[in-house]
Short mmCIF file of C-alpha atoms and ligand atoms in Angstrom, two decimals:
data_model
loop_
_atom_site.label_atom_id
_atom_site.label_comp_id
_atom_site.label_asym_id
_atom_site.label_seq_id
_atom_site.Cartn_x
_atom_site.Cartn_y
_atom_site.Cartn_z
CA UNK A 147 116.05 -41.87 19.14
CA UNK A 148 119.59 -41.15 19.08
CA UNK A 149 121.79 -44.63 17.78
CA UNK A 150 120.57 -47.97 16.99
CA UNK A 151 119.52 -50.31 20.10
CA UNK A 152 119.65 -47.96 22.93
CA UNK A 153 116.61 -47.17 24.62
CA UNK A 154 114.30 -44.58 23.21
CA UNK A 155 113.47 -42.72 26.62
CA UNK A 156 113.80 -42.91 30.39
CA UNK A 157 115.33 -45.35 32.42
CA UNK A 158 113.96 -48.89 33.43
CA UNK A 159 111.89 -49.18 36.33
CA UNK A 160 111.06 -52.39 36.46
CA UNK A 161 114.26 -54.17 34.71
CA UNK A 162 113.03 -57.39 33.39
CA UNK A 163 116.72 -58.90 33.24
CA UNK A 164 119.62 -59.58 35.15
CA UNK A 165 122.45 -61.56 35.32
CA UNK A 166 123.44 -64.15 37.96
CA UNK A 167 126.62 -62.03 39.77
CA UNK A 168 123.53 -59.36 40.29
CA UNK A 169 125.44 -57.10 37.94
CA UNK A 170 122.73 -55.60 35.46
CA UNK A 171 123.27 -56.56 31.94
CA UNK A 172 120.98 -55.31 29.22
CA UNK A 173 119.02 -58.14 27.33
CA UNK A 174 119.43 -58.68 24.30
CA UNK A 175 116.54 -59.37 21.76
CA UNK A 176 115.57 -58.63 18.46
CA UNK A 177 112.47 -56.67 18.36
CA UNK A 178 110.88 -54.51 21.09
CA UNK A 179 107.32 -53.87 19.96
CA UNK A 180 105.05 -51.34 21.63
CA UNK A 181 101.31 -52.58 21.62
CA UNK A 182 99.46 -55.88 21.60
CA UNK A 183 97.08 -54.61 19.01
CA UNK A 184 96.58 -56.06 15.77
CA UNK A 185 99.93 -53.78 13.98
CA UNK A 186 102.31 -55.40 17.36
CA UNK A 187 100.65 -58.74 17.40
CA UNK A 188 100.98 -59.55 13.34
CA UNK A 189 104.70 -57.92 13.68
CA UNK A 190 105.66 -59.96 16.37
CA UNK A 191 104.07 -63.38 15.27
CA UNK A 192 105.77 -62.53 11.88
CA UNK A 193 109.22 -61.74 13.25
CA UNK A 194 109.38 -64.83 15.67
CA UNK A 195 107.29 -67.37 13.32
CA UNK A 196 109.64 -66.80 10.05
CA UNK A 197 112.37 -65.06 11.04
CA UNK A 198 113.39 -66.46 14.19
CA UNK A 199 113.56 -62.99 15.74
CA UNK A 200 113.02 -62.96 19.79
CA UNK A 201 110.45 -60.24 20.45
CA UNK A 202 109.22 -58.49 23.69
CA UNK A 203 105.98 -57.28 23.06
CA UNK A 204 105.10 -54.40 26.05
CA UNK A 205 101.36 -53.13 26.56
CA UNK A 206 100.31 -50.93 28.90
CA UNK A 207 97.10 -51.93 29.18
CA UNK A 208 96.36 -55.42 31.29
CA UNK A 209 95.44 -57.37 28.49
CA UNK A 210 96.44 -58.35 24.96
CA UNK A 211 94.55 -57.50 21.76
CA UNK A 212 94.40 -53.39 21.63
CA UNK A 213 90.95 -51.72 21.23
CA UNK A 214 89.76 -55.02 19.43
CA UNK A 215 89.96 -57.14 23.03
CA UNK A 216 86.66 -59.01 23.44
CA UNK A 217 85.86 -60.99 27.37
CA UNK A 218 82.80 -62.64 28.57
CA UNK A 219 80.93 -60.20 31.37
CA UNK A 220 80.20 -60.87 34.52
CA UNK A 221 76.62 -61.95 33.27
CA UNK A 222 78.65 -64.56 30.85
CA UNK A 223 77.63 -62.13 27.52
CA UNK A 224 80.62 -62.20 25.54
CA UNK A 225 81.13 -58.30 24.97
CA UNK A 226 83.83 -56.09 22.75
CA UNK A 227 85.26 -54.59 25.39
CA UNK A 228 86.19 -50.92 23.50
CA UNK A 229 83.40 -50.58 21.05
CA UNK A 230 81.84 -53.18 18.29
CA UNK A 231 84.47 -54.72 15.96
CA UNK A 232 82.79 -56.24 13.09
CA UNK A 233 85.84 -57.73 11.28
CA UNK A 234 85.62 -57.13 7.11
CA UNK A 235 87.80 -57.03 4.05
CA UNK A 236 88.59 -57.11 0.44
CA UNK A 237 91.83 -58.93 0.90
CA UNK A 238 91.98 -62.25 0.52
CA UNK A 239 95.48 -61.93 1.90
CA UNK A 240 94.35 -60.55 5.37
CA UNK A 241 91.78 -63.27 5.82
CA UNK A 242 94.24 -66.15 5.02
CA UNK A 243 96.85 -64.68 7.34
CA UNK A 244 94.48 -64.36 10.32
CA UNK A 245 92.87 -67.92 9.41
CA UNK A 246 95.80 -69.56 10.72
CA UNK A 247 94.61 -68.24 13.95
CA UNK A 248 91.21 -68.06 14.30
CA UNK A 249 87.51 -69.75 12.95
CA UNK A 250 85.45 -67.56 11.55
CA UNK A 251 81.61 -66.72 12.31
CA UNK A 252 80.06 -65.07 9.30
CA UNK A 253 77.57 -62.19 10.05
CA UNK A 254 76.05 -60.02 7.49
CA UNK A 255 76.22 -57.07 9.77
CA UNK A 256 72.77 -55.16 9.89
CA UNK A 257 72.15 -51.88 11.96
CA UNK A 258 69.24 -49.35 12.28
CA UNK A 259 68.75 -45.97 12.87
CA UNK A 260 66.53 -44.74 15.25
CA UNK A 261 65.34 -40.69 14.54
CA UNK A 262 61.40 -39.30 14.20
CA UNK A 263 60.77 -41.72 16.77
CA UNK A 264 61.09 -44.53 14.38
CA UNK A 265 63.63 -46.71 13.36
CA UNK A 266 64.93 -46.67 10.10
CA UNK A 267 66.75 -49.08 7.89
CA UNK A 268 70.69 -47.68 7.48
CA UNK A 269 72.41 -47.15 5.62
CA UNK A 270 70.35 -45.17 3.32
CA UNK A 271 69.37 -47.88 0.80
CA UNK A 272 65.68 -48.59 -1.14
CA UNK A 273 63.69 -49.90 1.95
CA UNK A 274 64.79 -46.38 3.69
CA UNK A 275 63.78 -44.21 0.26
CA UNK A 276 60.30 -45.77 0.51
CA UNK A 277 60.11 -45.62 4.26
CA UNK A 278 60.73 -41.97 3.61
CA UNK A 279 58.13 -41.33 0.72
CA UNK A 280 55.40 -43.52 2.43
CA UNK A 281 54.66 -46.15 -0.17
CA UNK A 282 56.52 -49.20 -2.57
CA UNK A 283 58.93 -47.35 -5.23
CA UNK A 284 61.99 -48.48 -7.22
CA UNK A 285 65.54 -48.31 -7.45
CA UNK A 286 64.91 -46.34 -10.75
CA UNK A 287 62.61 -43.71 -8.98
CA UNK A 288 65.25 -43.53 -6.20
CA UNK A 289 68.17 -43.19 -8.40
CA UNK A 290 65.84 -40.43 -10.57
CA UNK A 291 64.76 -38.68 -7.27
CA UNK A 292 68.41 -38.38 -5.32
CA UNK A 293 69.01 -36.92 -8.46
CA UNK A 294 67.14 -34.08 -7.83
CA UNK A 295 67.81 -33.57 -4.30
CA UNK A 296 71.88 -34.11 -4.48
CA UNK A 297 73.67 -30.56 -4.35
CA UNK A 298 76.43 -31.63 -7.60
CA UNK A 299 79.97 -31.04 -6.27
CA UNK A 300 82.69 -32.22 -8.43
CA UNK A 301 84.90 -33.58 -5.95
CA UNK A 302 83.73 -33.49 -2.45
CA UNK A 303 86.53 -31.99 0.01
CA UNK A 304 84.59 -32.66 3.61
CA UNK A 305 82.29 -34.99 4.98
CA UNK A 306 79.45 -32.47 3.96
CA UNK A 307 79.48 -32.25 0.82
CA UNK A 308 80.36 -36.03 0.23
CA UNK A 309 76.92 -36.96 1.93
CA UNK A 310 74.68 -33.99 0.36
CA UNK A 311 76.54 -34.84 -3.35
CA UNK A 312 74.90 -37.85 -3.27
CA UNK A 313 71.57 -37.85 -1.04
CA UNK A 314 71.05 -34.01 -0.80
CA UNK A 315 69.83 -32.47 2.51
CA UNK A 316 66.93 -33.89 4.03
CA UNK A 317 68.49 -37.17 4.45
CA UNK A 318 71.78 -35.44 5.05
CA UNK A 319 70.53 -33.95 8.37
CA UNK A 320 68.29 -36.74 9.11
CA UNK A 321 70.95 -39.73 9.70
CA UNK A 322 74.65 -37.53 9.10
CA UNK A 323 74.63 -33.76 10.86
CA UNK A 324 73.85 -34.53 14.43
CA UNK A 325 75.53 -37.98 14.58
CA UNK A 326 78.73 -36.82 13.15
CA UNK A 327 78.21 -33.65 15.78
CA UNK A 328 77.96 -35.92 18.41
CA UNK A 329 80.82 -38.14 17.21
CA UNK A 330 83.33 -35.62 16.55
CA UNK A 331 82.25 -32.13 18.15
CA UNK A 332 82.81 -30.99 14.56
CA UNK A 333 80.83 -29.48 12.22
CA UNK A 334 80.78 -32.16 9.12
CA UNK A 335 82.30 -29.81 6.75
CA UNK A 336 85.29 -29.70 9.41
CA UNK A 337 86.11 -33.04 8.68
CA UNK A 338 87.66 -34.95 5.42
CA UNK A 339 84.93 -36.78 3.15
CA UNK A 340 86.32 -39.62 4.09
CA UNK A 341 84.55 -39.82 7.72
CA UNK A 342 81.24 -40.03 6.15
CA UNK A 343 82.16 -41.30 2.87
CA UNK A 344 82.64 -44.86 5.26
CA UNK A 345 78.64 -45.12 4.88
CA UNK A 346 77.61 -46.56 1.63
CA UNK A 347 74.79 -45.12 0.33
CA UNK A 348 72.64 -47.97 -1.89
CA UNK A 349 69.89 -47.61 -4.56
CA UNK A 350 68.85 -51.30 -4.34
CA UNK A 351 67.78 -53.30 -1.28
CA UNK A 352 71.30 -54.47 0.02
CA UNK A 353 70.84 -52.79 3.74
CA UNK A 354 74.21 -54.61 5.24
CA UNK A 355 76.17 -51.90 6.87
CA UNK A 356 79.10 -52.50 5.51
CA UNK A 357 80.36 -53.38 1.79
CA UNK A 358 83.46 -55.91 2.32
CA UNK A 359 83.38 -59.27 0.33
CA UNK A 360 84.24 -61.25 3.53
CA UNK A 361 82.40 -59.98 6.74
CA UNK A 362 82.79 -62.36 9.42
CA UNK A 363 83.49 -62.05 13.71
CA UNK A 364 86.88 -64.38 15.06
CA UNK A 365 85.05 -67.31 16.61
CA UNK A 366 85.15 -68.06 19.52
CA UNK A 367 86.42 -64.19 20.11
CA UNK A 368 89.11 -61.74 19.35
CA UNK A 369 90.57 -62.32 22.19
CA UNK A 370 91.38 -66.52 21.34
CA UNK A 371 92.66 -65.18 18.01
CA UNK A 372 95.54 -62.78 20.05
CA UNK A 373 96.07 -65.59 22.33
CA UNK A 374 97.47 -67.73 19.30
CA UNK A 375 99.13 -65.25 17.35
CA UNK A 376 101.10 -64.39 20.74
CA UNK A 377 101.78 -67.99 22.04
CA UNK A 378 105.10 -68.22 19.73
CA UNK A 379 107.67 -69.54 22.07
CA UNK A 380 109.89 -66.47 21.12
CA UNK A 381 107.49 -64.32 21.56
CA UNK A 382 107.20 -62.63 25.16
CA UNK A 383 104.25 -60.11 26.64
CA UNK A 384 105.03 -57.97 29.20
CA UNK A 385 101.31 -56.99 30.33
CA UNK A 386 101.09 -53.59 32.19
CA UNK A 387 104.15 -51.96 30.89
CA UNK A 388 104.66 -48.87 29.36
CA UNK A 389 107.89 -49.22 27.06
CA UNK A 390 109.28 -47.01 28.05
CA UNK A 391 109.44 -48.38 31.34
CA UNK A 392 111.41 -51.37 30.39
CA UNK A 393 113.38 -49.89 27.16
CA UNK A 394 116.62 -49.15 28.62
CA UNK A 395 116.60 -52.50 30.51
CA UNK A 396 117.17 -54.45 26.68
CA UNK A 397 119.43 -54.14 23.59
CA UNK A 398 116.86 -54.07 20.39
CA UNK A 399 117.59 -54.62 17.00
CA UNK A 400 114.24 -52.86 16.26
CA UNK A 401 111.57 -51.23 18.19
CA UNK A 402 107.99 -51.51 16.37
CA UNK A 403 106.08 -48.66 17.89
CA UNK A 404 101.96 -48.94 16.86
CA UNK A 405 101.66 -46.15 19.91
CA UNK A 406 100.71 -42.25 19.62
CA UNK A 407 103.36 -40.33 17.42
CA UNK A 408 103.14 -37.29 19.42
CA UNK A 409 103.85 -39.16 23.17
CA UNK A 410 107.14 -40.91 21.06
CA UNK A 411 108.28 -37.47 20.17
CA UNK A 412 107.52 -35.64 23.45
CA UNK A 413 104.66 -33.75 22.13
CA UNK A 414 107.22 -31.37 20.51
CA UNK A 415 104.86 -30.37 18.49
CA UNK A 416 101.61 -30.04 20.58
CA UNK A 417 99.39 -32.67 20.67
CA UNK A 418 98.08 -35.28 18.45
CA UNK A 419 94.19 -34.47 18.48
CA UNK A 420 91.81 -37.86 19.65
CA UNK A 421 88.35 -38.38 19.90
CA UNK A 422 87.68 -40.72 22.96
CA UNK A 423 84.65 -42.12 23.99
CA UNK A 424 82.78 -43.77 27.42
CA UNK A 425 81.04 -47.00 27.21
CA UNK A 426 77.96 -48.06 30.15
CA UNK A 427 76.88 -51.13 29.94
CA UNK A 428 73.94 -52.55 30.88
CA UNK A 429 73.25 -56.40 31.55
CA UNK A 430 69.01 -56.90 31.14
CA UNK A 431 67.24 -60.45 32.30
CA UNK A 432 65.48 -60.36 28.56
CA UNK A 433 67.03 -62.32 25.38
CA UNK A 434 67.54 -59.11 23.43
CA UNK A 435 66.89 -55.58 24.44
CA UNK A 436 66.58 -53.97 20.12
CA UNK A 437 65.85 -55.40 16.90
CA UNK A 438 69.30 -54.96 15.30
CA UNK A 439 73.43 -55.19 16.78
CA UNK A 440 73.50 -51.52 17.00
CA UNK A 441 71.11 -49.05 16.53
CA UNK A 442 72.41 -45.21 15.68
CA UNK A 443 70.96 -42.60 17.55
CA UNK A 444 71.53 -39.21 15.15
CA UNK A 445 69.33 -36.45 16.75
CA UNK A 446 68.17 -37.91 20.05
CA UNK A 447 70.21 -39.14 23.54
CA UNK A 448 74.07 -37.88 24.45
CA UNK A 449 74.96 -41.29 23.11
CA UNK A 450 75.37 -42.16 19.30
CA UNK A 451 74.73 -45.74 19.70
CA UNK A 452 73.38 -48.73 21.57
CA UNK A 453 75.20 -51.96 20.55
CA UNK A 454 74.10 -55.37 21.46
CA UNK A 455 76.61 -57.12 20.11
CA UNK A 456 75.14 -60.61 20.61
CA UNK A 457 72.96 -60.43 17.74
CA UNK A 458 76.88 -60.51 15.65
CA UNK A 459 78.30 -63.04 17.69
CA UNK A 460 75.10 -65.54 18.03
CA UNK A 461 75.62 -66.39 21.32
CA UNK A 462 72.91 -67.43 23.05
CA UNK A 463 71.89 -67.03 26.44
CA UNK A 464 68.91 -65.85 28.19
CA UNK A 465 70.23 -62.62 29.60
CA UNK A 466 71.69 -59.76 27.15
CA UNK A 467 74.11 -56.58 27.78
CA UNK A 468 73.72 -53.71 25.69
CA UNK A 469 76.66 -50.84 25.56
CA UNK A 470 75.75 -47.54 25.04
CA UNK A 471 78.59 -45.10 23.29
CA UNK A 472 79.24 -41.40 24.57
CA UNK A 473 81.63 -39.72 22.49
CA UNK A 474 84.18 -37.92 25.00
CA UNK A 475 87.21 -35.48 24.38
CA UNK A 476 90.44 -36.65 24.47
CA UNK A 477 92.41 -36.13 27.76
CA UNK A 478 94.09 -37.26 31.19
CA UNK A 479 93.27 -40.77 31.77
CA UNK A 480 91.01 -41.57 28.95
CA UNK A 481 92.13 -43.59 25.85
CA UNK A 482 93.25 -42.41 22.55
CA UNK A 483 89.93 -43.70 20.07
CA UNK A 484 89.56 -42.10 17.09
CA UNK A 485 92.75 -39.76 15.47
CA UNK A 486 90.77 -36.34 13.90
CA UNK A 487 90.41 -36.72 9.65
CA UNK A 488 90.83 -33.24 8.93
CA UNK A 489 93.04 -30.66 6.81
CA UNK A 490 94.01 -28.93 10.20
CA UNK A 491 95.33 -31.96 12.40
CA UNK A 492 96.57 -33.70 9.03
CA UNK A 493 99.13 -30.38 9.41
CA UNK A 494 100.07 -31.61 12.82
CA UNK A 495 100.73 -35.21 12.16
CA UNK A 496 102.88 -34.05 9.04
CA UNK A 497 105.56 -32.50 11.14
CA UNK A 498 105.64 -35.78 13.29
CA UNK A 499 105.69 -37.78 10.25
CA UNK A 500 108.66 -35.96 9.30
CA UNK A 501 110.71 -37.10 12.50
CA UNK A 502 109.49 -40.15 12.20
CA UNK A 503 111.01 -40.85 8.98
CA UNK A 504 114.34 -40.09 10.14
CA UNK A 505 113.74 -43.23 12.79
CA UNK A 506 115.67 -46.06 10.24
CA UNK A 507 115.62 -48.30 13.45
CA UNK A 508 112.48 -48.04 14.34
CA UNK A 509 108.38 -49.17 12.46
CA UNK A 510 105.42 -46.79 13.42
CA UNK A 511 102.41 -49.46 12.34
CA UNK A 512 99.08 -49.29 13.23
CA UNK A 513 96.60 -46.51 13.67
CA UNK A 514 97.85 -44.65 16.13
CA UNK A 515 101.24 -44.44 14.96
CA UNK A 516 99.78 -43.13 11.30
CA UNK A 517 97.29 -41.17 12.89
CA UNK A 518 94.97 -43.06 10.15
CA UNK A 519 91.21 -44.19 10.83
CA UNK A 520 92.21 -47.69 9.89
CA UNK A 521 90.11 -50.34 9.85
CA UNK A 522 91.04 -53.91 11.65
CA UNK A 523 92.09 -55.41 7.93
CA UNK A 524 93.93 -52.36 7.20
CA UNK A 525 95.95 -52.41 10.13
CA UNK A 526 96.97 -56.23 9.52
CA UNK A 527 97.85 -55.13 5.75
CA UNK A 528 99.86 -52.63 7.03
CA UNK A 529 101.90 -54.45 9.03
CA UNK A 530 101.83 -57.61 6.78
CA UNK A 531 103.84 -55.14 4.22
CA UNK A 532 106.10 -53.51 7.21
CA UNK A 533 107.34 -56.99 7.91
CA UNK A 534 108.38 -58.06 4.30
CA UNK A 535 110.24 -54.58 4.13
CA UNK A 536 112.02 -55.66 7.22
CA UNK A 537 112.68 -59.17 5.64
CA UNK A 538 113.87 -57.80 2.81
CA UNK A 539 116.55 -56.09 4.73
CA UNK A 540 117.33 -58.90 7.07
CA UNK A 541 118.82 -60.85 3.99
P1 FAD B 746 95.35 -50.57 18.96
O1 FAD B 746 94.34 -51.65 18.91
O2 FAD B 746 94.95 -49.25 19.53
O3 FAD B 746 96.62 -51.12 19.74
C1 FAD B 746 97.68 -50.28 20.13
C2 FAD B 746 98.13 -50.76 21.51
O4 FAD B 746 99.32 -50.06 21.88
C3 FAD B 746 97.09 -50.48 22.59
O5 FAD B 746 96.69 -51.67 23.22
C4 FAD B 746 97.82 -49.53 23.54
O6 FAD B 746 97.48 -49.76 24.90
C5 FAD B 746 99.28 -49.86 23.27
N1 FAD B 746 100.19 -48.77 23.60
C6 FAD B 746 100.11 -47.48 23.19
N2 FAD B 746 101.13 -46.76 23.72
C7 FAD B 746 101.87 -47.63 24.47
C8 FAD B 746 103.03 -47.48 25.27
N3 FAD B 746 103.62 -46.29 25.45
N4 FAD B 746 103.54 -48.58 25.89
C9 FAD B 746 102.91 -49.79 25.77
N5 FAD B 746 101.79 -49.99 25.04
C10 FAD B 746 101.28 -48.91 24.40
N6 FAD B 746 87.89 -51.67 12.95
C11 FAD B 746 87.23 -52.53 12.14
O7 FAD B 746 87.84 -53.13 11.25
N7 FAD B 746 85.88 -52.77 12.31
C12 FAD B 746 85.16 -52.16 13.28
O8 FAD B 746 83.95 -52.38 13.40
C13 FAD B 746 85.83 -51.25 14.15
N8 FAD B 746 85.15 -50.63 15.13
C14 FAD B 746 85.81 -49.79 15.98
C15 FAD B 746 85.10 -49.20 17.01
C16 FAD B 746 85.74 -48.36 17.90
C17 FAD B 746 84.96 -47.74 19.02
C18 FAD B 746 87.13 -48.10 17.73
C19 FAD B 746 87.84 -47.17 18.69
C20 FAD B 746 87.84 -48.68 16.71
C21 FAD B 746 87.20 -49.54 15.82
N9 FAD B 746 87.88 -50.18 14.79
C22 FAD B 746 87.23 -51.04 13.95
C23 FAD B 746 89.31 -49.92 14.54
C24 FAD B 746 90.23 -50.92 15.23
O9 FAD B 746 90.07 -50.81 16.63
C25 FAD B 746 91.65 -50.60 14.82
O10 FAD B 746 91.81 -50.67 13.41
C26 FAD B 746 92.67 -51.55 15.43
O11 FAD B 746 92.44 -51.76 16.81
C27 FAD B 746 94.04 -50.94 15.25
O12 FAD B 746 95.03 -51.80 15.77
P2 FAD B 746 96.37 -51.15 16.29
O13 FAD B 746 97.23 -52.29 16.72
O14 FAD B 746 96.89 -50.19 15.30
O15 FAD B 746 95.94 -50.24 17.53
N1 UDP B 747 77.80 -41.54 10.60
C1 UDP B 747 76.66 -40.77 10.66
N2 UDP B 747 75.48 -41.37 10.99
C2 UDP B 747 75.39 -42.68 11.27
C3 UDP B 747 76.55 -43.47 11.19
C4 UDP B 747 77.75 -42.86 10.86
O1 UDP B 747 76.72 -39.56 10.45
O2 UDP B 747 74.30 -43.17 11.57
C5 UDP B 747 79.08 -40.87 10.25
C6 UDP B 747 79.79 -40.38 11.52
O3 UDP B 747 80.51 -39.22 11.21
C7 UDP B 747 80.70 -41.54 11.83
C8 UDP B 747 81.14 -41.95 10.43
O4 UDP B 747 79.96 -41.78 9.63
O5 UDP B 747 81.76 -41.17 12.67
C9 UDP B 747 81.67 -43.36 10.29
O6 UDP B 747 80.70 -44.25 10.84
P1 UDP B 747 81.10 -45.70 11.35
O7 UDP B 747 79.86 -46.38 11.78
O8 UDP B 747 81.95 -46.35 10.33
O9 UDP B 747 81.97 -45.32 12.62
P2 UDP B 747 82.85 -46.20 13.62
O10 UDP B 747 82.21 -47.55 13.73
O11 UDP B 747 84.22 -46.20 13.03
O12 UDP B 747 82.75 -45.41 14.88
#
């Protein structure tokens, strides 16, 4: 972007302001932020709540709250619309931030995975180890036993050897190789350790999926939660609209972009590699269709996972919908999912990071614009911290 609070790109198609001798004028606000996800929706209730800042907030897609959105089906099954979001964190400060805005519905999230034409308890935790060796053990004989089978690596550089370190490789290609296949159409040593290092992996009987302190869903939705932290009277949503669209049609103090880096930038350096995925859901006249909120399929179906998210939410109704998840490339008319972890598109996102800390004017927030596999909490965090940096320069 060339000089502060001209528009990035384009011209205005649809100008959103004029004046009354029909004479266009530019409108002047504070903050243009790109995205109604959770990076643009904390920005902008943070900027208009405590700093008085007017803030247009443009989405492209037709509703507010980013790949997080939740809405009722037409069966009445309330549904995450873009893949299960099971909201967790460590930070005390992200929960009390978002607890202005929202009740919370604790779940101890619990998943299965189905492979040998079983299902198995997942993660990998005691009640799977005994599963596996037929008969009661203990956490000692487990801890003794993964002993044996883990392949030692000092420091685990891809997502192979971080699961084989620690469980070896029966397990390893039981519940990780295909799935992660599937997932990313990469081999698991092609990606960081981080992908797979997500999964705990647990000696005792604790089978939650996930390791947080505070795991609990938005009640009533996600959706009610982006609802209030949008409804600040300074606060406007343009639904629909690409920014760039309506950019040159306002003056901006600031533009928060939570958007792709490599669309800002013109794909000047190539593109940004995603992982996208296609959801089919299916509404059944039964109460539940599985035993668990999602069950993982590893080595069988196209699809990695079934989630029926109702067993998280505890609604209750007689029918149920179950999603099933087909990982998809990244292309022309699908949406941007997961950003890549790995050494080669790391290189990529580098030289974009480069450009896009010459933008003074201008926040990249979120996990698109970091090209980070953030978590929900994380994402809030981030932008939590972006907005005291911008305080701290306001005064
Ligand atoms: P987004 O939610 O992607 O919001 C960015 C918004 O910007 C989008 O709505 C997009 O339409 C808009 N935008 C982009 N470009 C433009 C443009 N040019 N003009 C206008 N608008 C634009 N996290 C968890 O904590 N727990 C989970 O269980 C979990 N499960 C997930 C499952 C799936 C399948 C996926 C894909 C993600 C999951 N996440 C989960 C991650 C979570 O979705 C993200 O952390 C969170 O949505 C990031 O918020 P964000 O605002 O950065 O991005
Ligand atoms: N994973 C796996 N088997 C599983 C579940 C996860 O191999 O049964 C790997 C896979 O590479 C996946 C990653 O661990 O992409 C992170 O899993 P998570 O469930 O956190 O993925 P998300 O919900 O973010 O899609």
């Amino acid at each position: 972007m060339e000089e502060k609070g001209t528009s990035p790109v384009g011209a205005g198609r649809n100008r959103i302001t004029n004046n009354e001798s029909g004479v266009f004028v530019p409108r002047k606000v504070n903050a243009l932020i790109v995205g109604a996800g959770f990076a643009g929706a904390t920005l902008a209730e943070r900027l208009a709540s405590q700093l008085g800042w007017e803030c247009v907030v443009a989405e492209k897609r037709g509703h507010i709250g980013g790949n997080s959105m939740d809405r009722y089906d037409a069966a009445g099954v309330l549904v995450h619309a873009y893949g299960p979001h099971y909201f967790r964190s460590n930070s005390d400060r992200v929960v009390e931030y978002l607890g202005q805005f929202t009740e919370w519905h604790p779940v101890e999230y619990k998943i299965l995975s189905w492979t040998d034409g079983d299902y198995w308890p997942f993660p990998v935790n005691l009640n799977t180890f005994e599963k596996l060796v037929g008969r009661p053990s203990s956490s000692e004989e487990m801890v003794a036993t993964l002993e044996k089978w883990r392949v030692p690596v000092e420091s685990p550089k891809n997502s192979e050897e971080c699961i084989v370190s620690q469980v070896g490789w029966e397990l390893y290609e039981k519940f990780f190789k295909g799935y992660t296949l599937k997932q990313w159409k990469r081999e698991p040593k092609d990606l960081d350790a981080s992908v797979c290092g997500r999964i705990p992996i647990r000696t005792n009987r604790d089978d939650r999926y996930l390791s947080e302190k505070f795991q609990a869903l938005p009640s009533p939705s996600y959706t009610r939660l982006f609802e209030k932290m949008l409804s600040h009277p300074r606060i406007e949503v343009l639904l629909s609209t690409d920014y760039r669209d309506v950019a040159s049609d306002l003056v901006f103090d600031r533009l928060i972009y939570t958007g792709s880096l490599d669309e800002y930038f013109g794909y000047r350096f190539g593109p940004l590699p995603y992982r996208s995925l296609r959801f089919e859901p299916e509404t059944l006249p039964i109460e539940y269709f599985q035993p668990a909120m999602q069950v993982n399929y590893p080595n069988d179906h196209d699809f990695t996972r079934i989630v029926e998210i109702k067993h998280a939410t505890g609604q209750k109704c007689p029918v149920t919908t179950i999603v099933r998840e087909y990982p998809d490339d990244y292309g022309q008319g699908k949406e941007r999912y997961y950003p890549i972890p790995a050494p080669d598109t790391a290189e990529i996102f580098r030289k974009y990071k480069e450009l896009a800390d010459q933008e003074k004017h201008v926040s990249f927030v979120g996990r698109l614009a970091n090209y980070r596999y953030y978590n929900m909490d994380q994402v809030v965090a981030m932008a939590l911290g972006e907005f005291e940096k911008i305080k701290g320069a306001a005064v």
